[in-house]
XYZ file of C-alpha atoms in Angstrom:
309
model
C 12.130 -21.210 9.255
C 8.893 -19.384 10.102
C 5.431 -20.723 9.257
C 3.217 -18.435 7.174
C -0.357 -18.344 5.951
C -1.579 -15.925 3.289
C -5.076 -14.483 2.851
C -6.000 -13.085 -0.569
C -3.979 -15.589 -2.579
C -5.703 -14.982 -5.928
C -5.010 -11.255 -6.009
C -2.527 -9.261 -8.071
C -0.039 -8.663 -5.278
C -0.030 -12.150 -3.741
C 2.835 -13.524 -5.909
C 5.133 -10.815 -4.532
C 4.421 -12.148 -1.051
C 4.882 -15.768 -2.157
C 8.296 -14.801 -3.473
C 9.188 -12.827 -0.341
C 8.278 -15.762 1.923
C 10.334 -18.165 -0.208
C 13.311 -15.855 -0.742
C 13.622 -15.255 3.004
C 13.748 -19.015 3.656
C 10.347 -19.507 5.235
C 7.422 -21.923 4.829
C 3.934 -21.210 3.465
C 1.562 -23.552 5.307
C -1.754 -22.416 3.810
C -3.467 -19.920 1.532
C -7.041 -18.678 1.280
C -9.106 -16.792 -1.277
C -12.792 -16.981 -2.208
C -11.645 -17.113 -5.837
C -10.076 -20.408 -6.847
C -7.493 -19.015 -9.292
C -4.549 -19.372 -6.949
C -2.216 -21.223 -9.313
C 0.564 -18.616 -8.949
C 1.485 -20.324 -5.686
C 2.786 -23.321 -7.699
C 5.856 -21.300 -8.654
C 6.844 -21.065 -5.002
C 4.992 -23.515 -2.731
C 3.135 -26.147 -4.792
C 2.331 -28.312 -1.752
C 0.759 -25.632 0.421
C -2.772 -26.241 1.724
C -5.300 -24.247 -0.319
C -8.780 -23.113 0.739
C -11.591 -21.199 -0.984
C -14.129 -21.511 1.853
C -13.464 -19.473 4.958
C -14.878 -22.080 7.368
C -12.574 -24.761 5.955
C -9.626 -22.403 6.265
C -10.442 -21.509 9.869
C -11.096 -25.134 10.828
C -7.749 -26.169 9.366
C -5.952 -23.761 11.672
C -8.235 -24.436 14.631
C -7.470 -28.152 14.650
C -4.089 -28.573 12.964
C -0.771 -28.624 14.754
C 0.566 -25.926 12.429
C 0.793 -22.884 14.671
C 1.378 -19.840 12.499
C 4.222 -17.434 13.121
C 2.969 -14.963 10.504
C -0.186 -14.254 8.507
C 0.188 -12.154 5.349
C -2.947 -10.300 4.241
C -3.417 -9.313 0.587
C -7.211 -9.153 0.490
C -9.525 -6.238 -0.502
C -9.030 -3.200 1.703
C -12.352 -3.356 3.562
C -11.545 -6.868 4.814
C -8.173 -6.024 6.379
C -9.568 -4.998 9.752
C -11.431 -8.235 10.522
C -8.705 -10.443 9.035
C -5.992 -8.746 11.100
C -8.191 -9.319 14.147
C -8.494 -13.047 13.325
C -4.795 -13.485 12.604
C -3.491 -11.760 15.697
C -6.039 -13.697 17.756
C -4.254 -16.832 16.522
C -1.086 -15.476 18.159
C 0.397 -14.643 14.757
C 2.412 -11.635 13.697
C 0.617 -9.847 10.842
C 2.008 -8.477 7.571
C -0.762 -6.565 5.798
C -0.823 -4.756 2.489
C -1.652 -1.078 2.661
C -3.868 0.475 3.666
C -3.912 -1.331 6.977
C -7.471 -0.081 7.488
C -9.783 2.478 5.892
C -10.764 4.411 9.032
C -8.251 6.162 11.304
C -10.175 5.225 14.468
C -9.637 1.534 13.669
C -5.912 2.021 14.208
C -6.464 2.517 17.940
C -8.163 -0.855 18.175
C -5.337 -2.525 16.259
C -2.900 -1.079 18.774
C -5.008 -2.567 21.577
C -4.859 -5.964 19.846
C -1.074 -5.730 19.616
C -0.891 -5.068 23.351
C -3.431 -7.771 24.232
C -1.830 -10.573 22.214
C 1.787 -9.349 22.356
C 2.134 -9.644 18.586
C 3.071 -6.953 16.061
C 1.145 -5.707 13.049
C 3.226 -4.611 10.060
C 2.363 -3.077 6.713
C 4.142 -2.933 3.354
C 5.418 0.529 2.346
C 7.733 -0.621 -0.403
C 8.309 2.697 -2.194
C 10.387 3.803 0.790
C 12.893 1.071 -0.077
C 13.712 2.254 -3.602
C 17.391 3.181 -3.788
C 16.621 6.516 -5.431
C 14.096 7.389 -2.722
C 16.475 6.435 0.082
C 19.134 8.699 -1.401
C 16.628 11.545 -1.617
C 15.622 10.984 2.012
C 19.271 11.214 3.074
C 19.758 14.403 1.053
C 16.710 16.048 2.613
C 17.753 15.114 6.152
C 21.263 16.505 5.758
C 20.356 19.635 3.789
C 21.051 22.923 5.536
C 18.166 24.989 4.215
C 14.971 26.525 5.514
C 13.487 26.916 2.040
C 10.759 24.458 1.184
C 11.248 22.061 -1.721
C 9.089 22.492 -4.796
C 7.619 19.082 -5.518
C 5.424 17.588 -8.211
C 4.327 13.960 -8.017
C 2.495 12.105 -10.770
C 1.070 8.635 -10.225
C -0.831 7.094 -13.132
C -1.733 3.399 -13.204
C -4.040 2.841 -16.159
C -6.958 0.474 -15.593
C -9.684 -0.801 -17.909
C -13.433 -0.754 -17.324
C -13.182 -3.846 -15.107
C -11.651 -1.672 -12.393
C -14.873 0.249 -11.790
C -16.924 -2.956 -11.534
C -14.493 -4.599 -9.109
C -14.077 -3.920 -5.401
C -11.317 -1.424 -6.211
C -13.838 0.868 -7.893
C -16.211 0.705 -4.919
C -15.332 3.465 -2.451
C -16.902 1.631 0.491
C -14.623 -1.354 -0.129
C -11.423 0.279 -1.384
C -11.620 3.768 0.100
C -11.776 5.150 -3.442
C -8.982 6.272 -5.713
C -7.182 8.448 -3.166
C -6.889 5.546 -0.723
C -6.525 2.524 -2.982
C -3.847 4.084 -5.193
C -3.064 7.408 -3.513
C -1.938 5.773 -0.257
C 1.341 4.934 -2.028
C 2.236 8.510 -2.898
C 0.886 10.109 0.271
C 2.919 7.839 2.523
C 6.015 8.625 0.492
C 5.445 12.381 0.611
C 4.823 12.481 4.368
C 7.857 10.297 5.043
C 10.125 12.470 2.908
C 8.866 15.956 3.706
C 7.092 15.834 7.048
C 3.550 16.412 8.320
C 0.740 18.306 6.609
C 0.464 22.038 7.216
C -2.031 22.831 4.445
C -4.205 20.549 2.346
C -6.202 21.568 -0.757
C -8.191 19.253 -3.044
C -8.494 20.464 -6.641
C -10.273 17.538 -8.292
C -11.809 14.252 -7.227
C -13.610 11.625 -9.288
C -13.597 7.847 -9.564
C -10.686 7.970 -12.034
C -8.776 11.211 -11.337
C -7.720 13.132 -8.236
C -5.391 16.064 -7.787
C -4.482 18.598 -5.158
C -1.900 20.667 -3.289
C -0.133 19.880 -0.035
C 2.063 22.148 1.997
C 4.222 19.942 4.163
C 6.843 20.800 6.753
C 9.610 20.783 4.128
C 7.815 20.990 0.759
C 5.063 22.474 -1.344
C 3.563 19.651 -3.382
C 1.314 19.476 -6.435
C 0.017 15.920 -6.821
C -1.923 14.070 -9.491
C -3.121 10.482 -9.600
C -5.294 8.614 -12.076
C -6.331 5.227 -13.470
C -7.248 6.802 -16.836
C -4.877 5.901 -19.690
C -5.534 9.207 -21.478
C -3.151 10.926 -19.047
C -0.179 8.677 -19.804
C 2.690 10.539 -21.518
C 2.995 9.711 -25.257
C 6.356 7.985 -24.805
C 4.835 5.632 -22.219
C 1.902 4.709 -24.459
C 4.197 4.174 -27.443
C 6.109 1.589 -25.390
C 2.797 -0.097 -24.505
C 3.270 0.527 -20.803
C 0.355 1.128 -18.487
C 1.933 3.148 -15.708
C 3.818 6.372 -15.153
C 5.006 7.317 -11.682
C 7.428 10.166 -11.128
C 8.560 12.479 -8.365
C 10.122 15.832 -9.267
C 11.941 17.748 -6.527
C 13.312 21.201 -7.390
C 13.409 20.198 -11.061
C 15.124 16.816 -10.594
C 12.951 13.808 -11.456
C 12.944 10.340 -9.920
C 11.008 7.565 -11.640
C 8.951 5.520 -9.198
C 7.904 2.784 -11.641
C 11.323 1.135 -11.952
C 13.149 -1.224 -9.580
C 10.045 -2.808 -8.020
C 11.062 -6.437 -8.564
C 12.495 -7.153 -5.127
C 10.835 -4.590 -2.873
C 8.462 -6.970 -1.090
C 11.340 -9.292 -0.246
C 13.254 -6.301 1.109
C 10.166 -5.333 3.126
C 10.012 -8.792 4.694
C 13.722 -8.628 5.511
C 13.196 -5.276 7.211
C 10.424 -6.822 9.320
C 12.605 -9.767 10.350
C 15.377 -7.315 11.252
C 13.047 -5.349 13.523
C 12.679 -2.371 11.181
C 9.274 -3.025 9.619
C 6.560 -0.380 9.204
C 4.198 -0.505 12.196
C 0.776 1.012 12.926
C 2.135 4.425 13.909
C 4.149 4.522 10.672
C 1.058 3.884 8.549
C -1.248 6.223 10.482
C -0.416 9.634 8.894
C -1.197 8.580 5.306
C -4.376 6.756 6.380
C -5.536 9.925 8.156
C -4.709 12.093 5.131
C -6.597 9.792 2.741
C -9.608 9.796 5.051
C -9.540 13.590 5.201
C -9.297 13.898 1.420
C -12.262 11.556 0.886
C -14.459 13.991 2.823
C -12.935 17.252 1.637
C -14.522 19.957 -0.516
C -13.007 21.013 -3.849
C -11.087 24.316 -3.907
C -9.250 26.434 -6.496
C -6.596 27.586 -4.031
C -2.955 26.570 -4.243
C -0.694 25.565 -7.135
C -2.374 23.068 -9.436
C -0.586 20.125 -11.032
C 0.419 20.790 -14.657
C -1.698 17.910 -15.995
C -4.796 19.380 -14.368
C -3.983 22.805 -15.813
C -3.412 21.403 -19.316
C -6.666 19.478 -19.271
């Protein structure tokens, strides 16, 4: 049984980590968040120590006998860097939500910390663990073809006005739309189809982004948004708030189904020595950083939603 602490315990994704820690037979020693709405932990570890002041949290681990094996980080993106630094300095292995960091040059320092403290830093790239995606990966790797796949990826997660007033809507804190939400799809694309050969940005705003990527094995039109107006009618009629699909040579895979157990699977992969490390996360972090500073262009095949609108 490993001892865990979790930072960012009041956030949306924290319960998935609570469940993963419990389902893998481990112990949650403490949680921290500046917001005090951390009641979701009661469903998993009702007796865990809870802190909403950072000094109290640090003092607890400075003076207690509870040495931490792991620290899970689910906090706002701009805080990941300093919190990883604190956790690994406590001789803990780190499991951090993506993106690990916002700036590519910070990855080099994280690698130095790994070497200095002889502890690993992992991230969660759960879309890679979907059964449908794994099958596609196997198909691509065994295919005997030099022709590039024609790919269209659509990633819409509708958000209300609160989103733009929260840290997620602040580019300095979240990295903007293409990092905060786009990191999911970009990691998946690079893992499936190889490194970037050509990169074109067609549209970029606080709520919508779209572009074209030519990868080693695919030509990709991508679209992502937090605006509900782009949801397909059948999704809205079912009162759902997300639509995520990947179409490869005309065959479509839905990416918004089968999420229930992916964080637990991610933790199991880490314990088995197969977790996603810094070098795994680096390509998508670099691509997101490039896109944030890229000029708009009309070149390349545009995504159908962008054309229609």
